């Protein structure tokens, strides 16, 4: 019995670029509030908006600039286990994923615990209605259900892979220490990540390329096993590697990794191991286990529950590029893991009093994080090379270079009708161009034609009492 070593096959085209910056330091900037309930998932579908799912069974649309629609996109509060803001626990609406073909098939998927027994896990398909701001609740199709033995460790995270298949994470069924040894039982769904094909109407099918397809006494949907509660996992949008935050028992939290070229079947060790340490090997611990790429202890960090995140692939903050960001629910810390430097981990920022429940990406790969304490969504920003920023006239500001149109595109959310000055500098501090803009109250999208060579530029935006500085990478 041993742990197997693995090497990540990462694309290195941006490695030199990302490592010219110091270890990333992040800030969190309030992006959206007015979301009723504790946010359990943030997802995007290509329409330029972010969708926030809450444990109470609501999905809210966050428009560009952070404005939240007051009417939920989906309301299944009457179906989910918790009924009030104070008694959600680990149950409720836990996962949300949009079809890769959402623009044409209008399908999206949710995972929630229902009101049956201890709260059975349910995977359901919905469609949007003729109104793009509201889902069709009558379109619901239940395509998978699992009776839960306890009320904790439900998992529920959903993501589509680059292969077009839907991946569903399920916890070990709950209680303490996986008393039924379910995570190691390959004839059970508990403590597993499943991989299924939902591309056709009706019931799902099992891909023939699944590692246990056609094998007797093993659930053929299983893609990977040996998890305690893989609360959040994600795919790197560039390399397609899978990153998994698996919540530990009493001592260790862990980050697991599966390379994009994996054919599945990895066993990550729980309950035989917690992190790298033996936990309970009395029954059914006879295989080879894949070790975590990172572990941290509760005692050394003050943490207690890992929240898996994403590899940053946005353009607004080049110093963050290529790092995998994750957090801890209890200590308010956001960590940065460097896949190009032996998976070295640093503290990227600590925000006391925050309980980070989930990360999310927008369509451009920018990173967001939700806090259960104040029910707000924040954008994760870089602080390493920023000039002092101040003022609140601008609620939101992003700038990027549009290669196809040879222009700077600005997305600004102003509190009032206002004037803004935009200045563009090179890294030597030489002013390249300046513009004076008229902003309306609310969201503004502005394109400024300019021809730039490859390099890093700094934009300064001044509006009323607000000043924002944003780095702009240009790669040709």
PDB file of N, CA, C and O in Angstrom, residues 31-42 50-56 58-62 66-70 85 370-371 374-378:
ATOM      1  N   UNK A  31     -18.312  43.281  -4.727  1.00  0.00           N
ATOM      2  CA  UNK A  31     -18.844  43.289  -6.086  1.00  0.00           C
ATOM      3  C   UNK A  31     -20.368  43.265  -6.101  1.00  0.00           C
ATOM      4  O   UNK A  31     -20.986  43.979  -6.892  1.00  0.00           O
ATOM      5  N   UNK A  32     -20.984  42.446  -5.252  1.00  0.00           N
ATOM      6  CA  UNK A  32     -22.444  42.312  -5.285  1.00  0.00           C
ATOM      7  C   UNK A  32     -22.982  42.011  -3.895  1.00  0.00           C
ATOM      8  O   UNK A  32     -22.380  41.246  -3.131  1.00  0.00           O
ATOM      9  N   UNK A  33     -24.119  42.628  -3.578  1.00  0.00           N
ATOM     10  CA  UNK A  33     -24.872  42.258  -2.383  1.00  0.00           C
ATOM     11  C   UNK A  33     -26.344  42.199  -2.753  1.00  0.00           C
ATOM     12  O   UNK A  33     -26.701  42.295  -3.914  1.00  0.00           O
ATOM     13  N   UNK A  34     -27.206  42.011  -1.766  1.00  0.00           N
ATOM     14  CA  UNK A  34     -28.623  41.868  -2.067  1.00  0.00           C
ATOM     15  C   UNK A  34     -29.007  40.455  -2.436  1.00  0.00           C
ATOM     16  O   UNK A  34     -30.068  40.208  -3.009  1.00  0.00           O
ATOM     17  N   UNK A  35     -28.118  39.488  -2.110  1.00  0.00           N
ATOM     18  CA  UNK A  35     -28.405  38.072  -2.366  1.00  0.00           C
ATOM     19  C   UNK A  35     -28.971  37.469  -1.090  1.00  0.00           C
ATOM     20  O   UNK A  35     -28.306  37.490  -0.047  1.00  0.00           O
ATOM     21  N   UNK A  36     -30.182  36.942  -1.164  1.00  0.00           N
ATOM     22  CA  UNK A  36     -30.818  36.406   0.034  1.00  0.00           C
ATOM     23  C   UNK A  36     -30.421  34.943   0.207  1.00  0.00           C
ATOM     24  O   UNK A  36     -30.758  34.085  -0.612  1.00  0.00           O
ATOM     25  N   UNK A  37     -29.703  34.681   1.275  1.00  0.00           N
ATOM     26  CA  UNK A  37     -29.266  33.321   1.567  1.00  0.00           C
ATOM     27  C   UNK A  37     -27.759  33.207   1.444  1.00  0.00           C
ATOM     28  O   UNK A  37     -27.068  34.115   0.977  1.00  0.00           O
ATOM     29  N   UNK A  38     -27.248  32.091   1.869  1.00  0.00           N
ATOM     30  CA  UNK A  38     -25.810  31.848   1.883  1.00  0.00           C
ATOM     31  C   UNK A  38     -25.385  31.279   0.532  1.00  0.00           C
ATOM     32  O   UNK A  38     -25.859  30.222   0.114  1.00  0.00           O
ATOM     33  N   UNK A  39     -24.484  31.989  -0.143  1.00  0.00           N
ATOM     34  CA  UNK A  39     -24.089  31.596  -1.490  1.00  0.00           C
ATOM     35  C   UNK A  39     -23.272  30.318  -1.452  1.00  0.00           C
ATOM     36  O   UNK A  39     -22.241  30.244  -0.791  1.00  0.00           O
ATOM     37  N   UNK A  40     -23.730  29.324  -2.195  1.00  0.00           N
ATOM     38  CA  UNK A  40     -23.053  28.029  -2.237  1.00  0.00           C
ATOM     39  C   UNK A  40     -22.315  27.798  -3.547  1.00  0.00           C
ATOM     40  O   UNK A  40     -21.463  26.912  -3.622  1.00  0.00           O
ATOM     41  N   UNK A  41     -22.626  28.580  -4.577  1.00  0.00           N
ATOM     42  CA  UNK A  41     -21.968  28.390  -5.873  1.00  0.00           C
ATOM     43  C   UNK A  41     -22.093  29.651  -6.704  1.00  0.00           C
ATOM     44  O   UNK A  41     -23.094  30.371  -6.637  1.00  0.00           O
ATOM     45  N   UNK A  42     -21.040  29.925  -7.489  1.00  0.00           N
ATOM     46  CA  UNK A  42     -21.037  31.002  -8.473  1.00  0.00           C
ATOM     47  C   UNK A  42     -20.715  30.386  -9.827  1.00  0.00           C
ATOM     48  O   UNK A  42     -19.757  29.624  -9.944  1.00  0.00           O
ATOM     49  N   UNK A  50     -22.973  36.657 -13.904  1.00  0.00           N
ATOM     50  CA  UNK A  50     -22.624  35.627 -12.931  1.00  0.00           C
ATOM     51  C   UNK A  50     -23.908  35.203 -12.235  1.00  0.00           C
ATOM     52  O   UNK A  50     -24.777  36.033 -11.935  1.00  0.00           O
ATOM     53  N   UNK A  51     -24.031  33.906 -11.965  1.00  0.00           N
ATOM     54  CA  UNK A  51     -25.218  33.363 -11.315  1.00  0.00           C
ATOM     55  C   UNK A  51     -24.814  32.844  -9.949  1.00  0.00           C
ATOM     56  O   UNK A  51     -23.897  32.023  -9.819  1.00  0.00           O
ATOM     57  N   UNK A  52     -25.485  33.341  -8.915  1.00  0.00           N
ATOM     58  CA  UNK A  52     -25.182  32.967  -7.527  1.00  0.00           C
ATOM     59  C   UNK A  52     -26.280  32.069  -6.989  1.00  0.00           C
ATOM     60  O   UNK A  52     -27.440  32.478  -6.893  1.00  0.00           O
ATOM     61  N   UNK A  53     -25.920  30.830  -6.659  1.00  0.00           N
ATOM     62  CA  UNK A  53     -26.863  29.894  -6.056  1.00  0.00           C
ATOM     63  C   UNK A  53     -26.732  29.960  -4.539  1.00  0.00           C
ATOM     64  O   UNK A  53     -25.622  30.031  -4.006  1.00  0.00           O
ATOM     65  N   UNK A  54     -27.852  29.943  -3.842  1.00  0.00           N
ATOM     66  CA  UNK A  54     -27.824  29.973  -2.380  1.00  0.00           C
ATOM     67  C   UNK A  54     -28.421  28.689  -1.826  1.00  0.00           C
ATOM     68  O   UNK A  54     -29.254  28.040  -2.468  1.00  0.00           O
ATOM     69  N   UNK A  55     -27.993  28.364  -0.615  1.00  0.00           N
ATOM     70  CA  UNK A  55     -28.453  27.125   0.011  1.00  0.00           C
ATOM     71  C   UNK A  55     -29.967  27.079   0.173  1.00  0.00           C
ATOM     72  O   UNK A  55     -30.563  26.007   0.195  1.00  0.00           O
ATOM     73  N   UNK A  56     -30.590  28.235   0.283  1.00  0.00           N
ATOM     74  CA  UNK A  56     -32.037  28.270   0.468  1.00  0.00           C
ATOM     75  C   UNK A  56     -32.814  27.907  -0.785  1.00  0.00           C
ATOM     76  O   UNK A  56     -34.039  27.826  -0.754  1.00  0.00           O
ATOM     77  N   UNK A  58     -32.356  29.477  -4.016  1.00  0.00           N
ATOM     78  CA  UNK A  58     -32.516  30.563  -4.973  1.00  0.00           C
ATOM     79  C   UNK A  58     -31.250  30.682  -5.828  1.00  0.00           C
ATOM     80  O   UNK A  58     -30.140  30.466  -5.347  1.00  0.00           O
ATOM     81  N   UNK A  59     -31.442  31.061  -7.094  1.00  0.00           N
ATOM     82  CA  UNK A  59     -30.329  31.441  -7.955  1.00  0.00           C
ATOM     83  C   UNK A  59     -30.577  32.876  -8.402  1.00  0.00           C
ATOM     84  O   UNK A  59     -31.637  33.187  -8.965  1.00  0.00           O
ATOM     85  N   UNK A  60     -29.596  33.747  -8.127  1.00  0.00           N
ATOM     86  CA  UNK A  60     -29.707  35.156  -8.472  1.00  0.00           C
ATOM     87  C   UNK A  60     -28.766  35.497  -9.627  1.00  0.00           C
ATOM     88  O   UNK A  60     -27.663  34.964  -9.721  1.00  0.00           O
ATOM     89  N   UNK A  61     -29.186  36.408 -10.480  1.00  0.00           N
ATOM     90  CA  UNK A  61     -28.340  36.911 -11.557  1.00  0.00           C
ATOM     91  C   UNK A  61     -27.594  38.145 -11.060  1.00  0.00           C
ATOM     92  O   UNK A  61     -28.213  39.087 -10.548  1.00  0.00           O
ATOM     93  N   UNK A  62     -26.266  38.122 -11.210  1.00  0.00           N
ATOM     94  CA  UNK A  62     -25.443  39.291 -10.940  1.00  0.00           C
ATOM     95  C   UNK A  62     -25.029  39.875 -12.286  1.00  0.00           C
ATOM     96  O   UNK A  62     -24.284  39.252 -13.045  1.00  0.00           O
ATOM     97  N   UNK A  66     -22.027  44.288 -10.960  1.00  0.00           N
ATOM     98  CA  UNK A  66     -22.427  43.824  -9.636  1.00  0.00           C
ATOM     99  C   UNK A  66     -23.861  44.060  -9.247  1.00  0.00           C
ATOM    100  O   UNK A  66     -24.240  43.819  -8.099  1.00  0.00           O
ATOM    101  N   UNK A  67     -24.696  44.526 -10.169  1.00  0.00           N
ATOM    102  CA  UNK A  67     -26.104  44.772  -9.845  1.00  0.00           C
ATOM    103  C   UNK A  67     -26.867  43.444  -9.851  1.00  0.00           C
ATOM    104  O   UNK A  67     -26.833  42.701 -10.845  1.00  0.00           O
ATOM    105  N   UNK A  68     -27.559  43.146  -8.766  1.00  0.00           N
ATOM    106  CA  UNK A  68     -28.262  41.872  -8.602  1.00  0.00           C
ATOM    107  C   UNK A  68     -29.736  42.039  -8.939  1.00  0.00           C
ATOM    108  O   UNK A  68     -30.400  42.950  -8.429  1.00  0.00           O
ATOM    109  N   UNK A  69     -30.254  41.164  -9.806  1.00  0.00           N
ATOM    110  CA  UNK A  69     -31.695  41.163 -10.078  1.00  0.00           C
ATOM    111  C   UNK A  69     -32.445  40.792  -8.811  1.00  0.00           C
ATOM    112  O   UNK A  69     -32.082  39.825  -8.113  1.00  0.00           O
ATOM    113  N   UNK A  70     -33.484  41.530  -8.510  1.00  0.00           N
ATOM    114  CA  UNK A  70     -34.229  41.265  -7.278  1.00  0.00           C
ATOM    115  C   UNK A  70     -35.076  40.003  -7.379  1.00  0.00           C
ATOM    116  O   UNK A  70     -35.318  39.322  -6.382  1.00  0.00           O
ATOM    117  N   UNK A  85     -32.954  30.958   7.007  1.00  0.00           N
ATOM    118  CA  UNK A  85     -31.575  31.387   6.845  1.00  0.00           C
ATOM    119  C   UNK A  85     -30.660  30.796   7.916  1.00  0.00           C
ATOM    120  O   UNK A  85     -29.481  30.577   7.687  1.00  0.00           O
ATOM    121  N   UNK A 370     -17.326  34.216  -2.501  1.00  0.00           N
ATOM    122  CA  UNK A 370     -18.515  34.534  -1.710  1.00  0.00           C
ATOM    123  C   UNK A 370     -18.230  34.346  -0.231  1.00  0.00           C
ATOM    124  O   UNK A 370     -17.511  33.430   0.165  1.00  0.00           O
ATOM    125  N   UNK A 371     -18.819  35.228   0.562  1.00  0.00           N
ATOM    126  CA  UNK A 371     -18.652  35.208   2.019  1.00  0.00           C
ATOM    127  C   UNK A 371     -20.005  34.945   2.668  1.00  0.00           C
ATOM    128  O   UNK A 371     -20.962  35.684   2.432  1.00  0.00           O
ATOM    129  N   UNK A 374     -21.562  37.934   5.539  1.00  0.00           N
ATOM    130  CA  UNK A 374     -22.390  39.083   5.161  1.00  0.00           C
ATOM    131  C   UNK A 374     -23.152  38.879   3.862  1.00  0.00           C
ATOM    132  O   UNK A 374     -23.752  39.813   3.350  1.00  0.00           O
ATOM    133  N   UNK A 375     -23.101  37.650   3.318  1.00  0.00           N
ATOM    134  CA  UNK A 375     -23.863  37.292   2.124  1.00  0.00           C
ATOM    135  C   UNK A 375     -23.534  38.196   0.933  1.00  0.00           C
ATOM    136  O   UNK A 375     -24.412  38.583   0.158  1.00  0.00           O
ATOM    137  N   UNK A 376     -22.244  38.487   0.793  1.00  0.00           N
ATOM    138  CA  UNK A 376     -21.782  39.311  -0.315  1.00  0.00           C
ATOM    139  C   UNK A 376     -20.843  38.512  -1.214  1.00  0.00           C
ATOM    140  O   UNK A 376     -20.261  37.516  -0.797  1.00  0.00           O
ATOM    141  N   UNK A 377     -20.704  38.986  -2.438  1.00  0.00           N
ATOM    142  CA  UNK A 377     -19.756  38.431  -3.403  1.00  0.00           C
ATOM    143  C   UNK A 377     -18.679  39.475  -3.650  1.00  0.00           C
ATOM    144  O   UNK A 377     -18.986  40.658  -3.854  1.00  0.00           O
ATOM    145  N   UNK A 378     -17.424  39.038  -3.632  1.00  0.00           N
ATOM    146  CA  UNK A 378     -16.279  39.926  -3.824  1.00  0.00           C
ATOM    147  C   UNK A 378     -15.508  39.516  -5.072  1.00  0.00           C
ATOM    148  O   UNK A 378     -15.463  38.340  -5.429  1.00  0.00           O
TER     149      UNK A 378
END
